Amino acid sequence: NAGVTQTPKFQVLKTGQSMTLQCAQDMNHEYMSWYRQDPGMGLRLIHYSVGAGITDQGEVPNGYNVSRSTTEDFPLRLLSAAPSQTSVYFCASSEGGTFSYEQYFGPGTRLTVT
Amino acid sequence: AQTVTQSQPEMSVQEAETVTLSCTYDTSENNYYLFWYKQPPSRQMILVIRQEAYKQQNATENRFSVNFQKAAKSFSLKISDSQLGDTAMYFCAFMKANAGGTSYGKLTFGQGTILTVHP
C-alpha cells in the first residue's frame, strides 16, 4: 500500500491563481480530511469528508473548496490564491467506525503564495 | 468547540535524560481521545501515543508515557532516556468520540512544542 499520497510536494503560486492540491489513499478509508499547518498555530482542520459525496467544513474553510467523488480521492481547490494561504497542507485519512481514531497522514504540500 | 494548549514553545534536554511536555485542553465532551504526534524535520506526522478518555490507566509506549488527569484536563508526555532521534516538533491533539467510541476523525491540535535533544 502507498498509504496517503499528496501532490505536489512544493508549489509556488502568484496571488489570484488557482490550483488543486491532490490527495489520494489506497486503504479504502471512509474518512478523509485536510489540515493546514502554520507556525505557532499547530494544524487546523480545513474540510473533511465522511464518505464519497459527503463533505463538511472544518475550522478554517474560507478560500478552499473540496469535493469527494470517489472513496480514494479528496482534492483541495484554491480558487483565487492569497498570501494568507501560504502554509503546509496535510491530508489525512482513517477508517470509519471504531478505528476512526487512527489517522494516516500524507507527507504534506508546502505552498507559497507571492 | 474544544481547544488544546501547549504552553512550552521550545524545550531542550540532554541525551539519556527525561523530559516532560505539557498539554492542557478544554472540552465539554465526556468521550474523546487524546494524542501526541511527533513531527521530525521530514515533516511526516508520526503518532507517538494515544489515550482514551474512559481509561484511567495512563498509556505507555516504550520510552513514552503520559500523565492523563481528566478532571484537570491535563495530558502531559514524558520521554525517558531521550535520544537524538527524539528531536522534533511535538503536537498534542484532541478527537471527540461518539458514545460507541467512533468519531469522524477530526483532530484539534495544540500549537506544538519544539524539542531539542543535545548530545
Coordinates of N, CA and C in Angstrom, one line a residue:
Chain A
N1 N 0.8 -1.2 0.0 CA 0.0 0.0 0.0 C 0.9 1.3 0.0
A2 N 0.5 2.2 -0.8 CA 1.2 3.5 -0.8 C 0.8 4.4 0.4
G3 N -0.4 4.1 1.0 CA -0.9 4.9 2.1 C -1.6 6.1 1.6
V4 N -1.2 7.3 2.2 CA -1.8 8.6 1.7 C -0.8 9.3 0.9
T5 N -1.1 9.7 -0.3 CA -0.1 10.4 -1.1 C -0.7 11.8 -1.4
Q6 N 0.2 12.7 -1.5 CA -0.1 14.1 -1.8 C 0.8 14.6 -3.0
T7 N 0.2 15.3 -3.9 CA 0.9 16.0 -4.9 C 0.4 17.4 -5.1
P8 N 1.3 18.4 -5.4 CA 2.7 18.3 -5.5 C 3.3 18.3 -4.1
K9 N 4.6 18.2 -3.9 CA 5.3 18.4 -2.6 C 5.5 19.8 -2.4
F10 N 5.8 20.6 -3.4 CA 6.0 22.0 -3.3 C 5.3 22.7 -4.4
Q11 N 4.9 24.0 -4.1 CA 4.2 24.7 -5.1 C 4.3 26.2 -4.8
V12 N 4.6 27.0 -5.8 CA 4.6 28.5 -5.7 C 3.6 29.0 -6.6
L13 N 2.7 29.9 -6.1 CA 1.6 30.5 -6.8 C 1.7 32.0 -6.7
K14 N 1.2 32.7 -7.7 CA 1.0 34.1 -7.6 C -0.4 34.4 -7.1
T15 N -0.5 35.5 -6.4 CA -1.8 35.9 -5.9 C -2.9 35.9 -7.0
G16 N -4.0 35.3 -6.8 CA -5.1 35.2 -7.7 C -5.1 34.0 -8.6
Q17 N -4.0 33.2 -8.6 CA -4.0 32.0 -9.4 C -4.8 30.9 -8.6
S18 N -5.2 29.9 -9.4 CA -6.0 28.8 -8.8 C -5.1 27.5 -8.9
M19 N -5.4 26.6 -8.1 CA -4.7 25.3 -8.2 C -5.5 24.3 -7.3
T20 N -5.2 23.0 -7.6 CA -5.7 21.9 -6.8 C -4.6 21.1 -6.2
L21 N -4.7 20.9 -4.9 CA -3.8 20.0 -4.2 C -4.5 18.6 -4.2
Q22 N -3.7 17.7 -4.6 CA -4.3 16.3 -4.8 C -4.0 15.5 -3.5
C23 N -4.9 14.7 -3.1 CA -4.7 13.7 -2.1 C -5.4 12.4 -2.5
A24 N -4.7 11.3 -2.3 CA -5.3 10.0 -2.6 C -4.8 9.0 -1.5
Q25 N -5.7 8.0 -1.3 CA -5.4 7.0 -0.3 C -5.9 5.6 -0.9
D26 N -5.1 4.6 -0.7 CA -5.4 3.3 -1.2 C -5.8 2.3 -0.2
M27 N -6.3 2.7 1.0 CA -6.6 1.9 2.1 C -8.2 1.7 2.2
N28 N -8.9 2.2 1.3 CA -10.4 2.2 1.3 C -10.9 2.8 2.6
H29 N -10.3 3.9 3.0 CA -10.8 4.6 4.2 C -12.0 5.5 3.9
E30 N -12.9 5.5 4.9 CA -14.1 6.3 4.7 C -13.8 7.8 5.0
Y31 N -13.0 8.1 6.0 CA -12.9 9.5 6.4 C -11.6 10.0 5.8
M32 N -11.7 11.3 5.3 CA -10.5 12.0 4.8 C -10.7 13.4 5.2
S33 N -9.5 14.1 5.4 CA -9.6 15.5 5.9 C -8.3 16.2 5.4
W34 N -8.5 17.6 5.4 CA -7.4 18.5 5.1 C -7.1 19.4 6.2
Y35 N -5.8 19.6 6.5 CA -5.3 20.5 7.5 C -4.3 21.4 6.9
R36 N -4.2 22.6 7.5 CA -3.1 23.4 7.2 C -2.2 23.7 8.5
Q37 N -0.9 23.8 8.3 CA 0.0 24.0 9.4 C 0.7 25.3 9.3
D38 N 0.5 26.2 10.2 CA 1.2 27.5 10.3 C 2.0 27.6 11.5
P39 N 3.1 28.3 11.5 CA 4.0 28.5 12.7 C 3.2 29.0 13.9
G40 N 3.4 28.4 15.0 CA 2.7 28.9 16.2 C 1.3 28.5 16.4
M41 N 0.7 27.8 15.3 CA -0.8 27.6 15.4 C -1.1 26.1 15.3
G42 N -0.1 25.3 15.2 CA -0.4 23.9 15.0 C -1.1 23.6 13.7
L43 N -1.8 22.5 13.6 CA -2.6 22.1 12.4 C -4.0 22.5 12.7
R44 N -4.6 23.0 11.6 CA -6.1 23.4 11.8 C -6.8 22.7 10.6
L45 N -8.0 22.2 11.0 CA -8.9 21.5 10.0 C -9.5 22.4 9.0
I46 N -9.4 22.1 7.7 CA -10.0 23.0 6.7 C -11.3 22.4 6.3
H47 N -11.3 21.2 5.8 CA -12.5 20.5 5.4 C -12.3 19.0 5.7
Y48 N -13.4 18.3 5.8 CA -13.3 16.9 6.0 C -14.5 16.2 5.2
S49 N -14.3 14.9 5.1 CA -15.3 14.1 4.4 C -15.5 12.7 5.1
V50 N -16.8 12.3 5.3 CA -17.0 11.0 5.9 C -17.4 10.0 4.9
G51 N -17.3 10.3 3.6 CA -17.6 9.3 2.6 C -17.7 10.0 1.3
A52 N -17.7 9.2 0.2 CA -17.9 9.7 -1.1 C -19.2 10.5 -1.2
G53 N -19.1 11.8 -1.7 CA -20.3 12.6 -1.9 C -20.6 13.4 -0.6
I54 N -19.9 13.2 0.5 CA -20.2 13.9 1.7 C -19.0 14.7 2.2
T55 N -19.2 16.0 2.3 CA -18.1 16.8 2.8 C -18.7 17.9 3.8
D56 N -17.8 18.4 4.6 CA -18.2 19.4 5.6 C -17.1 20.3 5.9
Q57 N -17.4 21.5 6.4 CA -16.4 22.5 6.8 C -15.7 22.2 8.1
G58 N -14.4 22.5 8.2 CA -13.7 22.5 9.4 C -13.6 23.8 10.1
E59 N -12.5 24.1 10.7 CA -12.3 25.3 11.4 C -11.9 26.5 10.5
V60 N -11.2 26.3 9.4 CA -10.8 27.4 8.6 C -11.1 27.1 7.1
P61 N -12.3 27.0 6.7 CA -12.7 26.6 5.4 C -12.6 27.7 4.3
N62 N -12.6 29.0 4.7 CA -12.7 30.1 3.7 C -11.6 30.1 2.7
G63 N -11.9 30.2 1.5 CA -10.9 30.2 0.4 C -10.6 28.9 -0.2
Y64 N -11.2 27.8 0.3 CA -11.0 26.5 -0.1 C -12.3 25.7 -0.5
N65 N -12.2 24.9 -1.5 CA -13.3 24.1 -1.9 C -12.8 22.6 -1.9
V66 N -13.8 21.7 -1.6 CA -13.5 20.3 -1.7 C -14.7 19.6 -2.4
S67 N -14.4 18.4 -2.9 CA -15.4 17.5 -3.3 C -14.9 16.1 -3.2
R68 N -15.7 15.1 -3.1 CA -15.2 13.8 -3.0 C -16.1 12.9 -3.8
S69 N -15.7 12.7 -5.0 CA -16.5 11.8 -5.9 C -16.1 10.4 -5.8
T70 N -15.0 10.0 -5.3 CA -14.6 8.6 -5.1 C -14.1 8.4 -3.7
T71 N -14.0 7.2 -3.2 CA -13.5 6.9 -1.9 C -12.0 7.3 -1.8
E72 N -11.3 7.1 -2.9 CA -9.9 7.2 -2.9 C -9.3 8.7 -2.9
D73 N -10.1 9.6 -3.5 CA -9.5 10.9 -3.8 C -10.3 12.0 -3.0
F74 N -9.5 13.0 -2.6 CA -10.1 14.1 -1.9 C -9.3 15.4 -2.2
P75 N -9.5 16.0 -3.3 CA -8.7 17.2 -3.8 C -9.2 18.4 -3.0
L76 N -8.2 19.3 -2.8 CA -8.5 20.6 -2.2 C -8.2 21.7 -3.2
R77 N -9.2 22.5 -3.5 CA -9.1 23.6 -4.5 C -8.9 25.0 -3.9
L78 N -7.9 25.7 -4.4 CA -7.8 27.1 -4.1 C -8.3 27.9 -5.3
L79 N -9.3 28.6 -5.3 CA -9.9 29.2 -6.4 C -9.2 30.5 -6.8
S80 N -8.7 31.2 -5.8 CA -8.0 32.5 -6.0 C -7.0 32.7 -4.9
A81 N -5.8 32.2 -5.1 CA -4.8 32.1 -4.0 C -4.5 33.5 -3.4
A82 N -4.3 33.5 -2.1 CA -3.9 34.7 -1.4 C -2.7 34.4 -0.6
P83 N -1.9 35.5 -0.3 CA -0.7 35.2 0.5 C -1.0 34.6 1.9
S84 N -2.2 34.8 2.4 CA -2.6 34.2 3.7 C -2.7 32.7 3.6
Q85 N -2.7 32.2 2.4 CA -2.9 30.7 2.2 C -1.5 30.1 2.1
T86 N -0.4 30.8 2.2 CA 0.9 30.3 2.3 C 1.0 29.4 3.6
S87 N 1.3 28.1 3.4 CA 1.2 27.2 4.5 C 1.7 25.8 4.1
V88 N 1.7 24.9 5.0 CA 2.0 23.5 4.7 C 0.6 22.8 4.8
Y89 N 0.2 22.0 3.8 CA -1.1 21.4 3.8 C -0.9 19.8 4.0
F90 N -1.7 19.3 4.9 CA -1.7 17.9 5.1 C -3.0 17.3 4.9
C91 N -3.0 16.1 4.2 CA -4.2 15.3 4.0 C -4.1 14.1 5.0
A92 N -5.2 13.7 5.5 CA -5.2 12.5 6.4 C -6.4 11.7 6.1
S93 N -6.3 10.4 6.4 CA -7.5 9.5 6.2 C -7.5 8.5 7.4
S94 N -8.7 8.0 7.6 CA -8.9 6.9 8.6 C -10.1 6.1 8.3
E95 N -10.1 4.9 8.8 CA -11.3 4.0 8.7 C -12.5 4.7 9.4
G96 N -13.6 4.3 9.0 CA -14.8 4.7 9.8 C -15.0 3.7 11.0
G97 N -16.0 4.0 11.8 CA -16.3 3.0 12.9 C -15.3 3.2 14.0
T98 N -15.1 2.1 14.7 CA -14.3 2.2 16.0 C -12.8 2.4 15.8
F99 N -12.3 2.3 14.6 CA -10.9 2.6 14.4 C -10.7 4.0 13.7
S100 N -11.7 4.8 13.8 CA -11.6 6.1 13.1 C -10.6 7.0 13.8
Y101 N -10.1 6.6 15.0 CA -9.2 7.5 15.7 C -7.8 7.3 15.1
E102 N -7.5 6.3 14.3 CA -6.2 6.0 13.8 C -6.0 6.8 12.5
Q103 N -5.4 7.9 12.5 CA -5.2 8.8 11.4 C -3.9 8.5 10.6
Y104 N -4.0 8.4 9.3 CA -2.9 8.3 8.5 C -2.6 9.6 7.7
F105 N -1.5 10.2 7.9 CA -1.2 11.5 7.3 C -0.4 11.3 6.0
G106 N -0.6 12.2 5.0 CA 0.2 12.3 3.9 C 1.5 13.1 4.2
P107 N 2.4 13.2 3.3 CA 3.7 13.8 3.5 C 3.7 15.3 3.5
G108 N 2.5 15.9 3.1 CA 2.4 17.4 3.1 C 2.8 18.0 1.8
T109 N 2.2 19.2 1.6 CA 2.5 20.0 0.4 C 2.8 21.4 1.0
R110 N 4.0 21.9 0.6 CA 4.4 23.3 1.0 C 4.0 24.2 -0.1
L111 N 3.0 25.1 0.2 CA 2.5 26.1 -0.7 C 3.0 27.5 -0.3
T112 N 3.5 28.2 -1.3 CA 3.9 29.6 -1.1 C 3.1 30.5 -2.1
V113 N 2.4 31.5 -1.6 CA 1.7 32.4 -2.5 C 2.3 33.8 -2.4
T114 N 2.8 34.2 -3.6 CA 3.5 35.5 -3.6 C 2.7 36.7 -4.1
Chain B
A1 N -17.1 23.7 21.1 CA -15.8 23.5 20.5 C -14.7 23.3 21.6
Q2 N -13.7 22.6 21.2 CA -12.6 22.3 22.1 C -11.3 23.1 21.7
T3 N -10.5 23.3 22.7 CA -9.2 23.9 22.5 C -8.1 23.1 23.1
V4 N -6.9 23.1 22.6 CA -5.8 22.4 23.1 C -4.7 23.5 23.2
T5 N -4.0 23.5 24.4 CA -3.0 24.5 24.6 C -1.7 23.8 25.0
Q6 N -0.6 24.2 24.3 CA 0.7 23.7 24.7 C 1.5 25.0 25.0
S7 N 1.8 25.1 26.3 CA 2.4 26.4 26.8 C 3.9 26.5 26.6
Q8 N 4.5 25.4 26.2 CA 6.0 25.4 26.1 C 6.4 25.5 24.6
P9 N 6.7 26.6 24.0 CA 7.1 26.6 22.6 C 8.3 25.8 22.3
E10 N 9.3 25.8 23.2 CA 10.5 25.1 23.0 C 11.0 24.5 24.3
M11 N 11.6 23.3 24.2 CA 12.2 22.6 25.3 C 13.5 22.0 24.8
S12 N 14.4 21.8 25.8 CA 15.6 21.1 25.4 C 16.0 20.1 26.5
V13 N 16.7 19.1 26.2 CA 17.1 18.0 27.2 C 18.4 17.4 26.7
Q14 N 19.1 16.9 27.7 CA 20.4 16.2 27.4 C 20.0 14.8 27.0
E15 N 20.8 14.2 26.1 CA 20.6 12.8 25.8 C 20.6 12.0 27.0
A16 N 19.8 11.0 27.1 CA 19.6 10.0 28.2 C 18.8 10.5 29.3
E17 N 18.5 11.8 29.4 CA 17.7 12.3 30.5 C 16.2 12.3 30.1
T18 N 15.4 12.7 31.1 CA 13.9 12.6 31.0 C 13.4 14.0 30.8
V19 N 12.4 14.2 29.9 CA 11.7 15.5 29.7 C 10.2 15.3 29.7
T20 N 9.5 16.3 30.1 CA 8.1 16.2 30.1 C 7.5 17.4 29.4
L21 N 6.6 17.1 28.4 CA 6.0 18.2 27.6 C 4.5 18.3 28.1
S22 N 4.1 19.5 28.3 CA 2.8 19.8 28.9 C 1.7 20.1 27.8
C23 N 0.5 19.7 28.2 CA -0.7 20.0 27.3 C -1.9 20.1 28.2
T24 N -2.7 21.1 27.9 CA -4.0 21.2 28.6 C -5.0 21.4 27.5
Y25 N -6.3 21.0 27.8 CA -7.3 21.0 26.8 C -8.6 21.5 27.5
D26 N -9.5 21.9 26.7 CA -10.8 22.4 27.3 C -11.9 21.8 26.4
T27 N -12.8 21.1 27.0 CA -13.9 20.4 26.3 C -15.1 20.2 27.3
S28 N -16.2 20.1 26.7 CA -17.4 19.7 27.5 C -17.8 18.3 27.2
E29 N -17.0 17.6 26.3 CA -17.3 16.2 25.9 C -16.8 15.3 27.0
N30 N -17.5 14.1 27.1 CA -17.1 13.1 28.0 C -16.3 12.0 27.4
N31 N -16.6 11.8 26.1 CA -15.9 10.7 25.3 C -15.0 11.3 24.3
Y32 N -13.7 11.0 24.4 CA -12.7 11.6 23.5 C -11.4 10.8 23.6
Y33 N -10.6 11.1 22.6 CA -9.2 10.6 22.6 C -8.3 11.7 22.7
L34 N -7.1 11.5 23.2 CA -6.0 12.4 23.2 C -4.8 11.7 22.6
F35 N -4.0 12.5 21.9 CA -2.8 12.0 21.2 C -1.6 12.9 21.4
W36 N -0.5 12.3 21.2 CA 0.8 13.1 21.0 C 1.3 12.6 19.6
Y37 N 1.6 13.6 18.8 CA 2.2 13.4 17.5 C 3.6 14.0 17.5
K38 N 4.5 13.3 16.7 CA 5.8 13.8 16.5 C 6.0 14.2 15.1
Q39 N 6.6 15.4 14.9 CA 6.9 15.8 13.5 C 8.4 16.1 13.4
P40 N 9.2 15.2 12.9 CA 10.6 15.5 12.7 C 10.8 16.4 11.5
P41 N 12.0 16.8 11.2 CA 12.3 17.8 10.1 C 11.7 17.3 8.8
S42 N 11.6 16.0 8.6 CA 11.0 15.4 7.4 C 9.5 15.9 7.2
R43 N 8.9 16.4 8.2 CA 7.6 16.9 8.1 C 6.5 15.8 8.3
Q44 N 6.9 14.6 8.3 CA 5.9 13.5 8.4 C 5.3 13.5 9.8
M45 N 4.0 13.3 9.9 CA 3.3 13.3 11.2 C 3.3 11.8 11.7
I46 N 3.9 11.6 12.9 CA 4.0 10.3 13.4 C 3.3 10.2 14.8
L47 N 2.4 9.2 14.9 CA 1.7 9.0 16.2 C 2.7 8.5 17.2
V48 N 2.7 9.1 18.3 CA 3.6 8.7 19.4 C 2.8 7.8 20.4
I49 N 1.6 8.3 20.8 CA 0.9 7.7 21.9 C -0.6 8.2 21.8
R50 N -1.5 7.3 22.3 CA -2.9 7.6 22.3 C -3.5 7.2 23.7
Q51 N -4.4 8.1 24.1 CA -5.1 7.8 25.4 C -6.6 7.9 25.2
E52 N -7.3 6.9 25.6 CA -8.8 7.0 25.6 C -9.3 7.6 26.9
A53 N -10.2 8.6 26.8 CA -10.6 9.3 28.0 C -11.3 8.4 29.0
Y54 N -11.9 7.3 28.6 CA -12.6 6.5 29.6 C -11.6 5.6 30.3
K55 N -10.4 5.5 29.9 CA -9.4 4.7 30.6 C -8.7 5.5 31.7
Q56 N -8.7 5.0 32.9 CA -8.0 5.7 33.9 C -6.5 5.4 33.9
Q57 N -6.1 4.3 33.4 CA -4.7 3.9 33.3 C -4.0 4.8 32.2
N58 N -2.8 5.3 32.6 CA -2.1 6.1 31.7 C -1.4 5.2 30.6
A59 N -1.5 5.7 29.4 CA -0.9 4.9 28.3 C 0.6 5.0 28.3
T60 N 1.3 3.9 27.9 CA 2.7 3.9 27.7 C 3.1 3.2 26.4
E61 N 4.2 3.7 25.8 CA 4.7 3.1 24.6 C 6.2 3.2 24.7
N62 N 6.8 2.1 25.2 CA 8.3 2.1 25.3 C 8.8 3.2 26.2
R63 N 9.6 4.1 25.7 CA 10.1 5.2 26.4 C 9.1 6.4 26.6
F64 N 8.0 6.3 26.0 CA 7.0 7.4 26.1 C 5.8 7.0 27.0
S65 N 5.5 7.9 27.9 CA 4.3 7.7 28.7 C 3.6 9.0 28.9
V66 N 2.3 8.9 29.3 CA 1.5 10.1 29.5 C 1.1 10.2 31.0
N67 N 0.8 11.4 31.4 CA 0.1 11.6 32.7 C -1.2 12.3 32.3
F68 N -2.3 11.5 32.4 CA -3.6 11.9 32.0 C -4.4 12.3 33.2
Q69 N -4.7 13.5 33.4 CA -5.5 14.0 34.5 C -6.8 14.5 34.0
K70 N -7.9 13.7 33.9 CA -9.1 14.0 33.3 C -9.8 15.2 33.9
A71 N -9.9 15.2 35.2 CA -10.6 16.3 35.9 C -9.8 17.7 35.7
A72 N -8.5 17.6 35.7 CA -7.8 18.8 35.5 C -7.6 19.2 34.0
K73 N -8.1 18.3 33.1 CA -7.9 18.4 31.7 C -6.5 18.7 31.3
S74 N -5.6 17.8 31.7 CA -4.2 17.9 31.5 C -3.7 16.6 30.9
F75 N -2.8 16.7 30.0 CA -2.3 15.5 29.3 C -0.8 15.7 28.9
S76 N 0.1 15.3 29.8 CA 1.5 15.6 29.6 C 2.2 14.3 29.0
L77 N 3.3 14.5 28.3 CA 4.0 13.5 27.7 C 5.4 13.4 28.3
K78 N 5.8 12.3 28.9 CA 7.1 12.1 29.4 C 7.9 11.2 28.5
I79 N 9.1 11.7 28.2 CA 10.0 10.9 27.3 C 11.2 10.6 28.2
S80 N 11.4 9.3 28.4 CA 12.5 8.8 29.2 C 13.7 8.4 28.3
D81 N 14.9 8.5 28.9 CA 16.1 8.1 28.2 C 16.1 8.8 26.8
S82 N 16.0 10.1 26.8 CA 15.9 10.8 25.5 C 17.1 10.5 24.5
Q83 N 16.7 10.4 23.3 CA 17.6 10.1 22.2 C 17.7 11.2 21.2
L84 N 18.8 11.3 20.5 CA 18.9 12.4 19.5 C 17.8 12.3 18.5
G85 N 17.3 11.1 18.1 CA 16.2 11.0 17.2 C 14.9 11.5 17.7
D86 N 14.8 11.8 19.0 CA 13.6 12.4 19.5 C 13.4 13.9 19.2
T87 N 14.5 14.5 18.7 CA 14.4 15.9 18.3 C 13.4 16.1 17.2
A88 N 12.4 16.9 17.5 CA 11.2 17.1 16.6 C 10.3 18.1 17.2
M89 N 9.3 18.5 16.5 CA 8.1 19.2 17.0 C 7.1 18.2 17.5
Y90 N 6.5 18.4 18.7 CA 5.6 17.5 19.2 C 4.2 18.3 19.4
F91 N 3.2 17.6 18.9 CA 1.8 18.2 19.0 C 1.0 17.3 19.9
C92 N 0.2 18.0 20.7 CA -0.9 17.4 21.5 C -2.2 17.6 20.7
A93 N -3.0 16.6 20.6 CA -4.2 16.7 19.8 C -5.4 16.0 20.5
F94 N -6.6 16.5 20.2 CA -7.9 16.0 20.8 C -8.8 15.5 19.7
M95 N -9.5 14.5 19.9 CA -10.5 14.0 19.0 C -11.8 13.6 19.8
K96 N -12.9 14.2 19.4 CA -14.2 13.9 20.1 C -14.6 12.5 19.6
A97 N -15.1 11.7 20.5 CA -15.6 10.4 20.1 C -17.1 10.3 20.4
N98 N -17.8 9.5 19.6 CA -19.2 9.2 19.9 C -19.3 8.2 21.0
A99 N -20.6 7.9 21.4 CA -20.8 7.0 22.6 C -20.2 5.7 22.3
G100 N -20.2 5.2 21.1 CA -19.6 3.9 20.8 C -18.1 3.9 20.5
G101 N -17.5 5.0 20.7 CA -16.1 5.1 20.5 C -15.7 5.5 19.1
T102 N -16.7 5.7 18.2 CA -16.4 6.1 16.9 C -16.2 7.7 16.8
S103 N -15.7 8.1 15.8 CA -15.5 9.6 15.6 C -15.5 9.9 14.1
Y104 N -15.4 11.1 13.7 CA -15.3 11.5 12.3 C -13.9 11.7 12.0
G105 N -13.0 11.4 12.8 CA -11.5 11.6 12.5 C -11.1 13.0 12.5
K106 N -11.8 13.9 13.2 CA -11.4 15.3 13.2 C -10.6 15.6 14.4
L107 N -9.4 16.1 14.2 CA -8.4 16.4 15.2 C -8.4 17.9 15.5
T108 N -8.2 18.3 16.8 CA -7.9 19.6 17.2 C -6.5 19.6 17.8
F109 N -5.6 20.4 17.2 CA -4.2 20.3 17.6 C -3.8 21.5 18.5
G110 N -2.8 21.3 19.4 CA -2.2 22.4 20.1 C -1.2 23.1 19.2
Q111 N -0.5 24.1 19.7 CA 0.4 24.9 18.9 C 1.8 24.2 18.6
G112 N 2.1 23.2 19.4 CA 3.3 22.5 19.2 C 4.4 22.9 20.2
T113 N 5.3 22.0 20.5 CA 6.5 22.2 21.3 C 7.7 21.7 20.5
I114 N 8.7 22.5 20.3 CA 9.9 22.0 19.6 C 10.8 21.5 20.7
L115 N 11.1 20.2 20.6 CA 12.0 19.5 21.5 C 13.4 19.3 20.8
T116 N 14.4 19.7 21.5 CA 15.8 19.5 21.0 C 16.5 18.6 22.0
V117 N 17.1 17.5 21.6 CA 17.9 16.7 22.4 C 19.4 16.9 22.1
H118 N 20.1 17.3 23.1 CA 21.5 17.6 23.0 C 22.4 16.5 23.3
P119 N 23.5 16.2 22.6 CA 24.4 15.1 22.9 C 25.2 15.4 24.1

